[in-house]
Amino acid sequence: MSQPEVIDPKILSANASFQSGEFYIAGLSASALAEEFGTPAFIIDEDDFRSRALNFKNALEGAFGERSGKCYYAGKAFLSIEIARWIAELGLSLDVCTEGELAVALAAQFPPDRMEFHGNNKSASEIKRAIEIGMGRIVADSEIELQRINQIAGELGRKQEILIRLTPGVEAHTHEYISTAHEDVKFGFSIASGSAMAALKMASELGNLILMGIHFHIGSQISSTEGFDLAIRRAFQLLSDFRSDSGITLTEFDIGGGYSISYIEQDDPTNPREIMDHLAKTVKKESENFQFPHPEISVEPGRAIAGPSTATLYEVGTVKEVILESGSRNYISVDGGMSDNIRTSLYDAKYSVALANRISKAPKIASRVVGKHCESGDIIVKDVDLPSDIAVGDLLVTPATGAYGRSMASNYNHLPRAPVVAVRDGKARLIVRRETFEDLLGLDL
Ligand code: LLP
């Protein structure tokens, strides 16, 4: 018999399911995984991750044909040496935004010419390292940074290929803290204010820079296309004005990431091929409108590749019923919390959760799944109906935690960070081990 609270399959990774009430992923049960690796643990369905990565690349290439640029995996969603190897093997490119992410990529021998460097405050040493290793593209975010890249490239006797990050003034439909391209943000050069045009001119005049094109990233968890359409139109307008002023025709558009996934049943996940086909039409139409050569299009999906691939396993430690005027609520405390999933408290993000180790026929009651941190806001799933007999030692699973879960994990309250276990064809292996107290104490002097 299947679990009554079985989670909608669209939220699970491709090889995850519930069998007789137990959560299975790539043929391994939640109980077996918890026993071998402990909890909390991130379990990544390797084939799911790989196929989403490849699908996105194929969608880009299928839609844009010979005008497709690179499909960069946005490493900030989740990066480890093993993940960088998968991305390299699959032929995708990689977006890094700090020297730390770059170090992971280099440890995986990721080809530097397939990397792109982001960030609104890249330090001189980060830029130096990027140029030295032969970074494919640096995305410039401010005039100070343009000067900095130019100067360092000069000192190294190199010429660096760059993109200019635009702020196209588009507010994608998403939570405010994860929108990045409306005007009042720290990122990029505003088109509306004229600073983007000034940056293009400056970049084209600085002798050690090779200006290739533009970049924008309009937000996160976006499931409609209007924001992209508008940003693309504005980018064409800008580049066509720049061509009139300077005689220079830029040929690369990097249109960023932000493609949505399903966390809960109500979410509308992006279908990569559908959105790429739509954007290919938009680009073709606008390039005709502006009589501007069709640019080469690159994308930077992070969440859409990593997010659905991973589920977090927790063990229940305490259950407490709280009596409220409106009824009662079960507080189910697990052995992780905001240190492995900050998204609920930071963005009011919604997750699905289910009992993962057995069938329960008990009635469902209003519940809240919380962590073990000393903070009331330490909530993983705020409002959910779960079986009333969930007890100490039960396992819970929250799917779709692969993006911005482990990568935003912290050591709050000195909780060691959770491991990442890759599962494939009935076999499990650690790709990031659990942090130890020795790791933590090793920092103290
Ligand atoms: N490209 C750039 C320049 C970005 O800034 C980002 C995300 C991406 C690509 C990838 O976006 P994705 O496809 O993963 O949505 N911590 C937040 C998300 C912050 C996103 C920051 N930039 C969250 O947990 O939702």
PDB file of N, CA, C and O in Angstrom, residues 317-386:
ATOM      1  N   GLY A 317      13.415  13.785  16.190  1.00  0.00           N
ATOM      2  CA  GLY A 317      13.997  13.680  17.532  1.00  0.00           C
ATOM      3  C   GLY A 317      12.983  13.920  18.638  1.00  0.00           C
ATOM      4  O   GLY A 317      13.024  13.267  19.684  1.00  0.00           O
ATOM      5  N   THR A 318      12.070  14.879  18.414  1.00  0.00           N
ATOM      6  CA  THR A 318      10.996  15.107  19.396  1.00  0.00           C
ATOM      7  C   THR A 318       9.719  15.477  18.653  1.00  0.00           C
ATOM      8  O   THR A 318       9.763  15.965  17.517  1.00  0.00           O
ATOM      9  N   VAL A 319       8.599  15.221  19.292  1.00  0.00           N
ATOM     10  CA  VAL A 319       7.297  15.637  18.752  1.00  0.00           C
ATOM     11  C   VAL A 319       6.553  16.288  19.907  1.00  0.00           C
ATOM     12  O   VAL A 319       6.514  15.746  21.014  1.00  0.00           O
ATOM     13  N   LYS A 320       6.028  17.477  19.632  1.00  0.00           N
ATOM     14  CA  LYS A 320       5.357  18.199  20.711  1.00  0.00           C
ATOM     15  C   LYS A 320       4.054  18.775  20.188  1.00  0.00           C
ATOM     16  O   LYS A 320       4.042  19.429  19.148  1.00  0.00           O
ATOM     17  N   GLU A 321       2.980  18.561  20.917  1.00  0.00           N
ATOM     18  CA  GLU A 321       1.699  19.118  20.497  1.00  0.00           C
ATOM     19  C   GLU A 321       1.501  20.465  21.175  1.00  0.00           C
ATOM     20  O   GLU A 321       1.708  20.595  22.386  1.00  0.00           O
ATOM     21  N   VAL A 322       1.162  21.447  20.379  1.00  0.00           N
ATOM     22  CA  VAL A 322       0.919  22.776  20.939  1.00  0.00           C
ATOM     23  C   VAL A 322      -0.562  23.075  20.763  1.00  0.00           C
ATOM     24  O   VAL A 322      -1.102  22.911  19.663  1.00  0.00           O
ATOM     25  N   ILE A 323      -1.216  23.473  21.836  1.00  0.00           N
ATOM     26  CA  ILE A 323      -2.652  23.753  21.757  1.00  0.00           C
ATOM     27  C   ILE A 323      -2.850  25.239  21.462  1.00  0.00           C
ATOM     28  O   ILE A 323      -2.331  26.098  22.167  1.00  0.00           O
ATOM     29  N   LEU A 324      -3.593  25.493  20.390  1.00  0.00           N
ATOM     30  CA  LEU A 324      -3.832  26.872  19.973  1.00  0.00           C
ATOM     31  C   LEU A 324      -5.326  27.137  20.000  1.00  0.00           C
ATOM     32  O   LEU A 324      -6.116  26.197  20.040  1.00  0.00           O
ATOM     33  N   GLU A 325      -5.686  28.416  19.911  1.00  0.00           N
ATOM     34  CA  GLU A 325      -7.123  28.736  19.860  1.00  0.00           C
ATOM     35  C   GLU A 325      -7.778  28.069  18.672  1.00  0.00           C
ATOM     36  O   GLU A 325      -8.896  27.592  18.725  1.00  0.00           O
ATOM     37  N   SER A 326      -7.036  28.048  17.559  1.00  0.00           N
ATOM     38  CA  SER A 326      -7.593  27.523  16.315  1.00  0.00           C
ATOM     39  C   SER A 326      -7.523  25.990  16.241  1.00  0.00           C
ATOM     40  O   SER A 326      -7.891  25.400  15.254  1.00  0.00           O
ATOM     41  N   GLY A 327      -6.990  25.341  17.243  1.00  0.00           N
ATOM     42  CA  GLY A 327      -6.825  23.890  17.205  1.00  0.00           C
ATOM     43  C   GLY A 327      -5.453  23.548  17.756  1.00  0.00           C
ATOM     44  O   GLY A 327      -4.884  24.327  18.522  1.00  0.00           O
ATOM     45  N   SER A 328      -4.916  22.430  17.337  1.00  0.00           N
ATOM     46  CA  SER A 328      -3.590  22.111  17.859  1.00  0.00           C
ATOM     47  C   SER A 328      -2.619  21.936  16.703  1.00  0.00           C
ATOM     48  O   SER A 328      -3.012  21.789  15.553  1.00  0.00           O
ATOM     49  N   ARG A 329      -1.333  21.978  17.033  1.00  0.00           N
ATOM     50  CA  ARG A 329      -0.321  21.770  16.003  1.00  0.00           C
ATOM     51  C   ARG A 329       0.788  20.882  16.563  1.00  0.00           C
ATOM     52  O   ARG A 329       1.215  21.050  17.698  1.00  0.00           O
ATOM     53  N   ASN A 330       1.201  19.931  15.727  1.00  0.00           N
ATOM     54  CA  ASN A 330       2.319  19.077  16.106  1.00  0.00           C
ATOM     55  C   ASN A 330       3.619  19.723  15.652  1.00  0.00           C
ATOM     56  O   ASN A 330       3.794  19.979  14.459  1.00  0.00           O
ATOM     57  N   TYR A 331       4.515  19.988  16.590  1.00  0.00           N
ATOM     58  CA  TYR A 331       5.851  20.449  16.212  1.00  0.00           C
ATOM     59  C   TYR A 331       6.748  19.226  16.128  1.00  0.00           C
ATOM     60  O   TYR A 331       6.997  18.567  17.148  1.00  0.00           O
ATOM     61  N   ILE A 332       7.185  18.925  14.920  1.00  0.00           N
ATOM     62  CA  ILE A 332       8.040  17.758  14.711  1.00  0.00           C
ATOM     63  C   ILE A 332       9.464  18.260  14.514  1.00  0.00           C
ATOM     64  O   ILE A 332       9.749  18.963  13.537  1.00  0.00           O
ATOM     65  N   SER A 333      10.335  17.947  15.463  1.00  0.00           N
ATOM     66  CA  SER A 333      11.717  18.456  15.383  1.00  0.00           C
ATOM     67  C   SER A 333      12.627  17.408  14.770  1.00  0.00           C
ATOM     68  O   SER A 333      12.650  16.261  15.211  1.00  0.00           O
ATOM     69  N   VAL A 334      13.398  17.844  13.785  1.00  0.00           N
ATOM     70  CA  VAL A 334      14.345  16.938  13.133  1.00  0.00           C
ATOM     71  C   VAL A 334      15.772  17.348  13.475  1.00  0.00           C
ATOM     72  O   VAL A 334      16.001  18.399  14.079  1.00  0.00           O
ATOM     73  N   ASP A 335      16.711  16.504  13.040  1.00  0.00           N
ATOM     74  CA  ASP A 335      18.099  16.678  13.473  1.00  0.00           C
ATOM     75  C   ASP A 335      18.924  17.656  12.629  1.00  0.00           C
ATOM     76  O   ASP A 335      20.141  17.723  12.779  1.00  0.00           O
ATOM     77  N   GLY A 336      18.265  18.403  11.725  1.00  0.00           N
ATOM     78  CA  GLY A 336      18.961  19.461  10.980  1.00  0.00           C
ATOM     79  C   GLY A 336      18.223  20.761  11.206  1.00  0.00           C
ATOM     80  O   GLY A 336      17.853  21.065  12.330  1.00  0.00           O
ATOM     81  N   GLY A 337      17.967  21.499  10.110  1.00  0.00           N
ATOM     82  CA  GLY A 337      17.207  22.733  10.242  1.00  0.00           C
ATOM     83  C   GLY A 337      17.765  23.824   9.362  1.00  0.00           C
ATOM     84  O   GLY A 337      18.231  23.563   8.249  1.00  0.00           O
ATOM     85  N   MET A 338      17.732  25.053   9.891  1.00  0.00           N
ATOM     86  CA  MET A 338      18.135  26.204   9.075  1.00  0.00           C
ATOM     87  C   MET A 338      19.607  26.148   8.669  1.00  0.00           C
ATOM     88  O   MET A 338      20.022  26.869   7.775  1.00  0.00           O
ATOM     89  N   SER A 339      20.393  25.276   9.276  1.00  0.00           N
ATOM     90  CA  SER A 339      21.793  25.132   8.848  1.00  0.00           C
ATOM     91  C   SER A 339      21.904  24.314   7.562  1.00  0.00           C
ATOM     92  O   SER A 339      22.901  24.426   6.855  1.00  0.00           O
ATOM     93  N   ASP A 340      20.912  23.491   7.237  1.00  0.00           N
ATOM     94  CA  ASP A 340      20.961  22.779   5.955  1.00  0.00           C
ATOM     95  C   ASP A 340      19.894  23.274   4.989  1.00  0.00           C
ATOM     96  O   ASP A 340      19.947  22.977   3.799  1.00  0.00           O
ATOM     97  N   ASN A 341      18.904  24.005   5.496  1.00  0.00           N
ATOM     98  CA  ASN A 341      17.901  24.608   4.611  1.00  0.00           C
ATOM     99  C   ASN A 341      17.483  25.958   5.176  1.00  0.00           C
ATOM    100  O   ASN A 341      16.572  26.060   5.985  1.00  0.00           O
ATOM    101  N   ILE A 342      18.150  26.991   4.702  1.00  0.00           N
ATOM    102  CA  ILE A 342      17.862  28.357   5.172  1.00  0.00           C
ATOM    103  C   ILE A 342      16.732  28.994   4.345  1.00  0.00           C
ATOM    104  O   ILE A 342      16.244  30.060   4.661  1.00  0.00           O
ATOM    105  N   ARG A 343      16.320  28.316   3.279  1.00  0.00           N
ATOM    106  CA  ARG A 343      15.431  28.964   2.314  1.00  0.00           C
ATOM    107  C   ARG A 343      14.041  29.246   2.884  1.00  0.00           C
ATOM    108  O   ARG A 343      13.397  30.221   2.519  1.00  0.00           O
ATOM    109  N   THR A 344      13.571  28.385   3.790  1.00  0.00           N
ATOM    110  CA  THR A 344      12.236  28.617   4.351  1.00  0.00           C
ATOM    111  C   THR A 344      12.253  29.898   5.189  1.00  0.00           C
ATOM    112  O   THR A 344      11.394  30.764   5.021  1.00  0.00           O
ATOM    113  N   SER A 345      13.252  30.022   6.050  1.00  0.00           N
ATOM    114  CA  SER A 345      13.257  31.228   6.891  1.00  0.00           C
ATOM    115  C   SER A 345      13.690  32.464   6.121  1.00  0.00           C
ATOM    116  O   SER A 345      13.218  33.557   6.388  1.00  0.00           O
ATOM    117  N   LEU A 346      14.548  32.310   5.130  1.00  0.00           N
ATOM    118  CA  LEU A 346      15.046  33.481   4.401  1.00  0.00           C
ATOM    119  C   LEU A 346      14.066  34.001   3.344  1.00  0.00           C
ATOM    120  O   LEU A 346      13.909  35.204   3.179  1.00  0.00           O
ATOM    121  N   TYR A 347      13.459  33.098   2.620  1.00  0.00           N
ATOM    122  CA  TYR A 347      12.598  33.531   1.496  1.00  0.00           C
ATOM    123  C   TYR A 347      11.149  33.113   1.672  1.00  0.00           C
ATOM    124  O   TYR A 347      10.364  33.219   0.729  1.00  0.00           O
ATOM    125  N   ASP A 348      10.820  32.534   2.815  1.00  0.00           N
ATOM    126  CA  ASP A 348       9.483  31.982   2.969  1.00  0.00           C
ATOM    127  C   ASP A 348       9.227  30.908   1.900  1.00  0.00           C
ATOM    128  O   ASP A 348       8.124  30.773   1.380  1.00  0.00           O
ATOM    129  N   ALA A 349      10.270  30.173   1.570  1.00  0.00           N
ATOM    130  CA  ALA A 349      10.152  29.139   0.529  1.00  0.00           C
ATOM    131  C   ALA A 349       9.285  27.991   1.032  1.00  0.00           C
ATOM    132  O   ALA A 349       9.222  27.733   2.226  1.00  0.00           O
ATOM    133  N   LYS A 350       8.615  27.347   0.114  1.00  0.00           N
ATOM    134  CA  LYS A 350       7.733  26.227   0.464  1.00  0.00           C
ATOM    135  C   LYS A 350       8.370  24.916   0.018  1.00  0.00           C
ATOM    136  O   LYS A 350       8.922  24.834  -1.079  1.00  0.00           O
ATOM    137  N   TYR A 351       8.289  23.920   0.870  1.00  0.00           N
ATOM    138  CA  TYR A 351       8.777  22.571   0.549  1.00  0.00           C
ATOM    139  C   TYR A 351       7.688  21.560   0.825  1.00  0.00           C
ATOM    140  O   TYR A 351       6.782  21.810   1.624  1.00  0.00           O
ATOM    141  N   SER A 352       7.834  20.392   0.185  1.00  0.00           N
ATOM    142  CA  SER A 352       6.979  19.258   0.511  1.00  0.00           C
ATOM    143  C   SER A 352       7.744  18.385   1.495  1.00  0.00           C
ATOM    144  O   SER A 352       8.977  18.392   1.511  1.00  0.00           O
ATOM    145  N   VAL A 353       7.003  17.636   2.296  1.00  0.00           N
ATOM    146  CA  VAL A 353       7.673  16.738   3.259  1.00  0.00           C
ATOM    147  C   VAL A 353       6.789  15.514   3.463  1.00  0.00           C
ATOM    148  O   VAL A 353       5.562  15.607   3.371  1.00  0.00           O
ATOM    149  N   ALA A 354       7.424  14.372   3.716  1.00  0.00           N
ATOM    150  CA  ALA A 354       6.655  13.148   3.962  1.00  0.00           C
ATOM    151  C   ALA A 354       7.402  12.234   4.914  1.00  0.00           C
ATOM    152  O   ALA A 354       8.629  12.292   5.023  1.00  0.00           O
ATOM    153  N   LEU A 355       6.609  11.396   5.563  1.00  0.00           N
ATOM    154  CA  LEU A 355       7.174  10.302   6.356  1.00  0.00           C
ATOM    155  C   LEU A 355       7.890   9.386   5.364  1.00  0.00           C
ATOM    156  O   LEU A 355       7.345   9.065   4.308  1.00  0.00           O
ATOM    157  N   ALA A 356       9.109   8.936   5.707  1.00  0.00           N
ATOM    158  CA  ALA A 356       9.920   8.270   4.680  1.00  0.00           C
ATOM    159  C   ALA A 356      10.274   6.823   4.985  1.00  0.00           C
ATOM    160  O   ALA A 356      10.880   6.150   4.165  1.00  0.00           O
ATOM    161  N   ASN A 357       9.889   6.311   6.170  1.00  0.00           N
ATOM    162  CA  ASN A 357      10.366   4.967   6.519  1.00  0.00           C
ATOM    163  C   ASN A 357       9.270   3.938   6.741  1.00  0.00           C
ATOM    164  O   ASN A 357       9.576   2.786   7.025  1.00  0.00           O
ATOM    165  N   ARG A 358       8.000   4.325   6.624  1.00  0.00           N
ATOM    166  CA  ARG A 358       6.943   3.338   6.899  1.00  0.00           C
ATOM    167  C   ARG A 358       5.595   3.893   6.451  1.00  0.00           C
ATOM    168  O   ARG A 358       5.451   5.103   6.224  1.00  0.00           O
ATOM    169  N   ILE A 359       4.621   2.976   6.395  1.00  0.00           N
ATOM    170  CA  ILE A 359       3.242   3.401   6.142  1.00  0.00           C
ATOM    171  C   ILE A 359       2.638   3.879   7.456  1.00  0.00           C
ATOM    172  O   ILE A 359       2.902   3.293   8.496  1.00  0.00           O
ATOM    173  N   SER A 360       1.861   4.928   7.374  1.00  0.00           N
ATOM    174  CA  SER A 360       1.061   5.291   8.539  1.00  0.00           C
ATOM    175  C   SER A 360      -0.383   5.394   8.102  1.00  0.00           C
ATOM    176  O   SER A 360      -0.685   6.017   7.088  1.00  0.00           O
ATOM    177  N   LYS A 361      -1.266   4.782   8.887  1.00  0.00           N
ATOM    178  CA  LYS A 361      -2.698   4.918   8.576  1.00  0.00           C
ATOM    179  C   LYS A 361      -3.347   5.906   9.536  1.00  0.00           C
ATOM    180  O   LYS A 361      -4.554   6.098   9.503  1.00  0.00           O
ATOM    181  N   ALA A 362      -2.535   6.524  10.360  1.00  0.00           N
ATOM    182  CA  ALA A 362      -3.083   7.480  11.334  1.00  0.00           C
ATOM    183  C   ALA A 362      -3.634   8.705  10.607  1.00  0.00           C
ATOM    184  O   ALA A 362      -3.151   9.058   9.530  1.00  0.00           O
ATOM    185  N   PRO A 363      -4.637   9.344  11.191  1.00  0.00           N
ATOM    186  CA  PRO A 363      -5.164  10.560  10.555  1.00  0.00           C
ATOM    187  C   PRO A 363      -4.073  11.634  10.497  1.00  0.00           C
ATOM    188  O   PRO A 363      -3.174  11.659  11.335  1.00  0.00           O
ATOM    189  N   LYS A 364      -4.223  12.493   9.500  1.00  0.00           N
ATOM    190  CA  LYS A 364      -3.221  13.565   9.390  1.00  0.00           C
ATOM    191  C   LYS A 364      -3.660  14.751  10.228  1.00  0.00           C
ATOM    192  O   LYS A 364      -4.855  15.083  10.260  1.00  0.00           O
ATOM    193  N   ILE A 365      -2.683  15.400  10.840  1.00  0.00           N
ATOM    194  CA  ILE A 365      -3.003  16.574  11.654  1.00  0.00           C
ATOM    195  C   ILE A 365      -2.060  17.722  11.294  1.00  0.00           C
ATOM    196  O   ILE A 365      -0.986  17.507  10.730  1.00  0.00           O
ATOM    197  N   ALA A 366      -2.499  18.923  11.639  1.00  0.00           N
ATOM    198  CA  ALA A 366      -1.706  20.116  11.334  1.00  0.00           C
ATOM    199  C   ALA A 366      -0.338  19.983  11.993  1.00  0.00           C
ATOM    200  O   ALA A 366      -0.245  19.725  13.201  1.00  0.00           O
ATOM    201  N   SER A 367       0.700  20.160  11.200  1.00  0.00           N
ATOM    202  CA  SER A 367       2.047  19.943  11.710  1.00  0.00           C
ATOM    203  C   SER A 367       2.990  21.020  11.195  1.00  0.00           C
ATOM    204  O   SER A 367       2.708  21.691  10.192  1.00  0.00           O
ATOM    205  N   ARG A 368       4.098  21.121  11.904  1.00  0.00           N
ATOM    206  CA  ARG A 368       5.172  22.031  11.474  1.00  0.00           C
ATOM    207  C   ARG A 368       6.477  21.274  11.669  1.00  0.00           C
ATOM    208  O   ARG A 368       6.715  20.737  12.758  1.00  0.00           O
ATOM    209  N   VAL A 369       7.278  21.234  10.600  1.00  0.00           N
ATOM    210  CA  VAL A 369       8.560  20.532  10.707  1.00  0.00           C
ATOM    211  C   VAL A 369       9.628  21.570  10.989  1.00  0.00           C
ATOM    212  O   VAL A 369       9.812  22.521  10.219  1.00  0.00           O
ATOM    213  N   VAL A 370      10.288  21.404  12.126  1.00  0.00           N
ATOM    214  CA  VAL A 370      11.267  22.403  12.561  1.00  0.00           C
ATOM    215  C   VAL A 370      12.621  21.748  12.803  1.00  0.00           C
ATOM    216  O   VAL A 370      12.713  20.526  12.943  1.00  0.00           O
ATOM    217  N   GLY A 371      13.645  22.597  12.877  1.00  0.00           N
ATOM    218  CA  GLY A 371      14.999  22.092  13.088  1.00  0.00           C
ATOM    219  C   GLY A 371      15.385  22.091  14.554  1.00  0.00           C
ATOM    220  O   GLY A 371      14.527  22.234  15.439  1.00  0.00           O
ATOM    221  N   LYS A 372      16.687  21.958  14.818  1.00  0.00           N
ATOM    222  CA  LYS A 372      17.155  21.858  16.205  1.00  0.00           C
ATOM    223  C   LYS A 372      17.918  23.101  16.647  1.00  0.00           C
ATOM    224  O   LYS A 372      18.619  23.086  17.656  1.00  0.00           O
ATOM    225  N   HIS A 373      17.817  24.180  15.867  1.00  0.00           N
ATOM    226  CA  HIS A 373      18.559  25.401  16.217  1.00  0.00           C
ATOM    227  C   HIS A 373      17.813  26.242  17.241  1.00  0.00           C
ATOM    228  O   HIS A 373      16.598  26.172  17.343  1.00  0.00           O
ATOM    229  N   CYS A 374      18.594  27.073  17.937  1.00  0.00           N
ATOM    230  CA  CYS A 374      18.009  27.886  18.985  1.00  0.00           C
ATOM    231  C   CYS A 374      17.382  29.133  18.409  1.00  0.00           C
ATOM    232  O   CYS A 374      17.902  30.237  18.599  1.00  0.00           O
ATOM    233  N   GLU A 375      16.321  28.943  17.671  1.00  0.00           N
ATOM    234  CA  GLU A 375      15.684  30.076  17.017  1.00  0.00           C
ATOM    235  C   GLU A 375      14.283  29.654  16.582  1.00  0.00           C
ATOM    236  O   GLU A 375      14.121  28.616  15.931  1.00  0.00           O
ATOM    237  N   SER A 376      13.281  30.463  16.894  1.00  0.00           N
ATOM    238  CA  SER A 376      11.902  30.085  16.528  1.00  0.00           C
ATOM    239  C   SER A 376      11.713  30.041  15.028  1.00  0.00           C
ATOM    240  O   SER A 376      10.859  29.317  14.513  1.00  0.00           O
ATOM    241  N   GLY A 377      12.488  30.843  14.303  1.00  0.00           N
ATOM    242  CA  GLY A 377      12.356  30.874  12.841  1.00  0.00           C
ATOM    243  C   GLY A 377      12.990  29.674  12.153  1.00  0.00           C
ATOM    244  O   GLY A 377      12.988  29.592  10.925  1.00  0.00           O
ATOM    245  N   ASP A 378      13.497  28.759  12.926  1.00  0.00           N
ATOM    246  CA  ASP A 378      14.174  27.573  12.368  1.00  0.00           C
ATOM    247  C   ASP A 378      13.120  26.564  11.914  1.00  0.00           C
ATOM    248  O   ASP A 378      12.848  25.577  12.599  1.00  0.00           O
ATOM    249  N   ILE A 379      12.521  26.875  10.772  1.00  0.00           N
ATOM    250  CA  ILE A 379      11.388  26.083  10.271  1.00  0.00           C
ATOM    251  C   ILE A 379      11.758  25.519   8.910  1.00  0.00           C
ATOM    252  O   ILE A 379      12.316  26.234   8.068  1.00  0.00           O
ATOM    253  N   ILE A 380      11.436  24.261   8.685  1.00  0.00           N
ATOM    254  CA  ILE A 380      11.692  23.670   7.376  1.00  0.00           C
ATOM    255  C   ILE A 380      10.416  23.651   6.539  1.00  0.00           C
ATOM    256  O   ILE A 380      10.421  24.041   5.382  1.00  0.00           O
ATOM    257  N   VAL A 381       9.326  23.195   7.141  1.00  0.00           N
ATOM    258  CA  VAL A 381       8.026  23.274   6.452  1.00  0.00           C
ATOM    259  C   VAL A 381       7.019  23.815   7.469  1.00  0.00           C
ATOM    260  O   VAL A 381       6.791  23.222   8.523  1.00  0.00           O
ATOM    261  N   LYS A 382       6.437  24.959   7.102  1.00  0.00           N
ATOM    262  CA  LYS A 382       5.669  25.712   8.093  1.00  0.00           C
ATOM    263  C   LYS A 382       4.288  25.112   8.375  1.00  0.00           C
ATOM    264  O   LYS A 382       3.890  25.002   9.533  1.00  0.00           O
ATOM    265  N   ASP A 383       3.577  24.800   7.310  1.00  0.00           N
ATOM    266  CA  ASP A 383       2.220  24.280   7.492  1.00  0.00           C
ATOM    267  C   ASP A 383       2.029  23.064   6.634  1.00  0.00           C
ATOM    268  O   ASP A 383       2.024  23.169   5.402  1.00  0.00           O
ATOM    269  N   VAL A 384       1.836  21.924   7.289  1.00  0.00           N
ATOM    270  CA  VAL A 384       1.675  20.691   6.529  1.00  0.00           C
ATOM    271  C   VAL A 384       0.864  19.718   7.379  1.00  0.00           C
ATOM    272  O   VAL A 384       0.969  19.724   8.607  1.00  0.00           O
ATOM    273  N   ASP A 385       0.042  18.931   6.711  1.00  0.00           N
ATOM    274  CA  ASP A 385      -0.686  17.892   7.445  1.00  0.00           C
ATOM    275  C   ASP A 385       0.117  16.601   7.373  1.00  0.00           C
ATOM    276  O   ASP A 385       0.400  16.112   6.277  1.00  0.00           O
ATOM    277  N   LEU A 386       0.483  16.060   8.533  1.00  0.00           N
ATOM    278  CA  LEU A 386       1.275  14.823   8.573  1.00  0.00           C
ATOM    279  C   LEU A 386       0.594  13.842   9.532  1.00  0.00           C
ATOM    280  O   LEU A 386      -0.146  14.259  10.432  1.00  0.00           O
TER     281      LEU A 386
END
